[in-house]
Amino acid sequence: QVQLVESGGGLVQPGGSLRLSCAASGSIFSLFDMGWYRQAPGNQRELVASITSNGRINYADSVKGRFTISRDNTKNTVDLQMNSVKPEDTAVYYCNAARIYGVRRNYWGQGTQVTVSS
């Protein structure tokens, strides 16, 4: 079992930067793949970026070159650095943990709102 708590969301101007953080507890963090997803009203939840337990990173095409995902296994955290944000980045951002042992299972945080607007 994993509990996930996101922080760092808020209002930011186009072209600005924001850093989201996810703190995990309740299990062995190093045995989980981690990711950031987002969902805008009326849209499906989509993968933004992921980082596996062994460090493999993947980004959605829409955020490549602008966002950076990282994890710190000593602190049980995964961050998303968002640079050069655009209005279309506006969404609720969710932290995801997927265990790599046994039957794969996903855990989700409550989400944090990111609004990009002038």
Coordinates of C-alpha atoms in Angstrom, one line a residue:
Q1 CA 0.0 0.0 0.0
V2 CA 1.2 3.5 -0.9
Q3 CA -0.1 6.9 0.2
L4 CA 0.7 9.8 -2.2
V5 CA 0.5 13.5 -1.4
E6 CA 1.0 16.1 -4.1
S7 CA 2.0 19.7 -3.5
G8 CA 3.2 22.8 -5.5
G9 CA 0.2 23.5 -7.7
G10 CA -1.2 26.9 -8.2
L11 CA -1.6 29.8 -10.6
V12 CA 1.2 30.6 -12.9
Q13 CA 1.6 33.0 -15.9
P14 CA 2.3 31.6 -19.4
G15 CA 6.0 31.2 -19.9
G16 CA 6.6 30.8 -16.1
S17 CA 7.7 27.9 -14.1
L18 CA 6.2 25.6 -11.4
R19 CA 7.6 22.7 -9.5
L20 CA 5.3 19.9 -8.3
S21 CA 6.3 17.4 -5.6
C22 CA 4.9 14.1 -4.6
A23 CA 5.7 12.5 -1.2
A24 CA 5.1 8.7 -0.9
S25 CA 4.8 6.6 2.2
G26 CA 3.5 3.2 3.3
S27 CA 5.7 0.9 1.2
I28 CA 9.2 0.4 -0.3
F29 CA 9.5 3.4 -2.7
S30 CA 12.3 1.9 -4.8
L31 CA 10.0 -1.0 -5.9
F32 CA 7.5 1.3 -7.6
D33 CA 7.5 3.0 -11.0
M34 CA 6.3 6.6 -10.6
G35 CA 4.6 9.1 -12.9
W36 CA 2.7 12.3 -13.3
Y37 CA -0.6 12.4 -15.0
R38 CA -3.0 15.3 -15.7
Q39 CA -6.7 15.7 -16.5
A40 CA -8.5 18.8 -17.8
P41 CA -12.3 19.2 -17.5
G42 CA -14.0 17.0 -20.1
N43 CA -10.8 15.3 -21.1
Q44 CA -9.3 11.9 -20.3
R45 CA -6.5 11.5 -17.8
E46 CA -3.2 11.5 -19.7
L47 CA 0.4 10.6 -18.9
V48 CA 2.7 13.6 -18.6
A49 CA 5.9 11.9 -17.5
S50 CA 7.1 8.7 -15.9
I51 CA 10.2 7.4 -14.3
T52 CA 10.7 3.7 -13.5
S53 CA 12.3 2.2 -10.5
N54 CA 15.5 1.8 -12.5
G55 CA 15.5 5.3 -13.8
R56 CA 14.0 5.0 -17.3
I57 CA 12.2 8.3 -18.2
N58 CA 9.4 8.9 -20.7
Y59 CA 7.6 12.2 -21.5
A60 CA 4.5 13.0 -23.4
D61 CA 5.3 14.8 -26.7
S62 CA 3.5 17.9 -25.6
V63 CA 5.9 18.5 -22.7
K64 CA 9.2 17.3 -24.1
G65 CA 11.9 20.0 -23.6
R66 CA 9.8 21.9 -21.1
F67 CA 9.1 19.5 -18.2
T68 CA 11.6 17.4 -16.2
I69 CA 10.7 14.4 -13.9
S70 CA 13.0 13.2 -11.1
R71 CA 12.9 11.0 -8.1
D72 CA 14.8 10.8 -4.9
N73 CA 14.6 7.3 -3.4
T74 CA 16.3 8.5 -0.1
K75 CA 13.4 10.9 0.5
N76 CA 10.6 9.0 -1.2
T77 CA 9.7 11.8 -3.5
V78 CA 9.1 12.4 -7.2
D79 CA 9.1 15.9 -8.6
L80 CA 7.9 17.5 -11.8
Q81 CA 9.7 20.7 -12.9
M82 CA 7.5 22.6 -15.3
N83 CA 9.1 25.3 -17.4
S84 CA 7.8 27.5 -20.2
V85 CA 4.2 26.6 -19.2
K86 CA 1.3 27.1 -21.6
P87 CA -2.4 27.7 -21.1
E88 CA -3.0 24.1 -22.4
D89 CA -1.0 22.8 -19.4
T90 CA -3.9 23.8 -17.2
A91 CA -5.2 20.7 -15.5
V92 CA -5.4 18.7 -12.2
Y93 CA -2.1 16.9 -11.9
Y94 CA -1.9 13.5 -10.2
C95 CA 0.9 11.5 -8.8
N96 CA 0.9 7.8 -9.7
A97 CA 2.8 4.9 -8.2
A98 CA 2.8 1.4 -9.8
R99 CA 4.3 -1.5 -8.0
I100 CA 6.8 -3.6 -10.1
Y101 CA 6.3 -6.8 -8.1
G102 CA 3.5 -9.4 -8.2
V103 CA 0.3 -8.2 -9.9
R104 CA 0.9 -4.6 -11.1
R105 CA -1.2 -2.2 -9.1
N106 CA -1.6 1.6 -9.4
Y107 CA -2.0 4.1 -6.6
W108 CA -3.1 7.7 -7.0
G109 CA -2.8 10.9 -5.1
Q110 CA -5.6 13.4 -4.6
G111 CA -4.3 15.7 -7.3
T112 CA -3.2 19.3 -7.3
Q113 CA -4.6 22.1 -9.6
V114 CA -2.3 23.9 -12.0
T115 CA -3.7 26.9 -13.8
V116 CA -1.7 28.7 -16.5
S117 CA -3.3 32.1 -17.1
S118 CA -2.5 35.8 -17.3

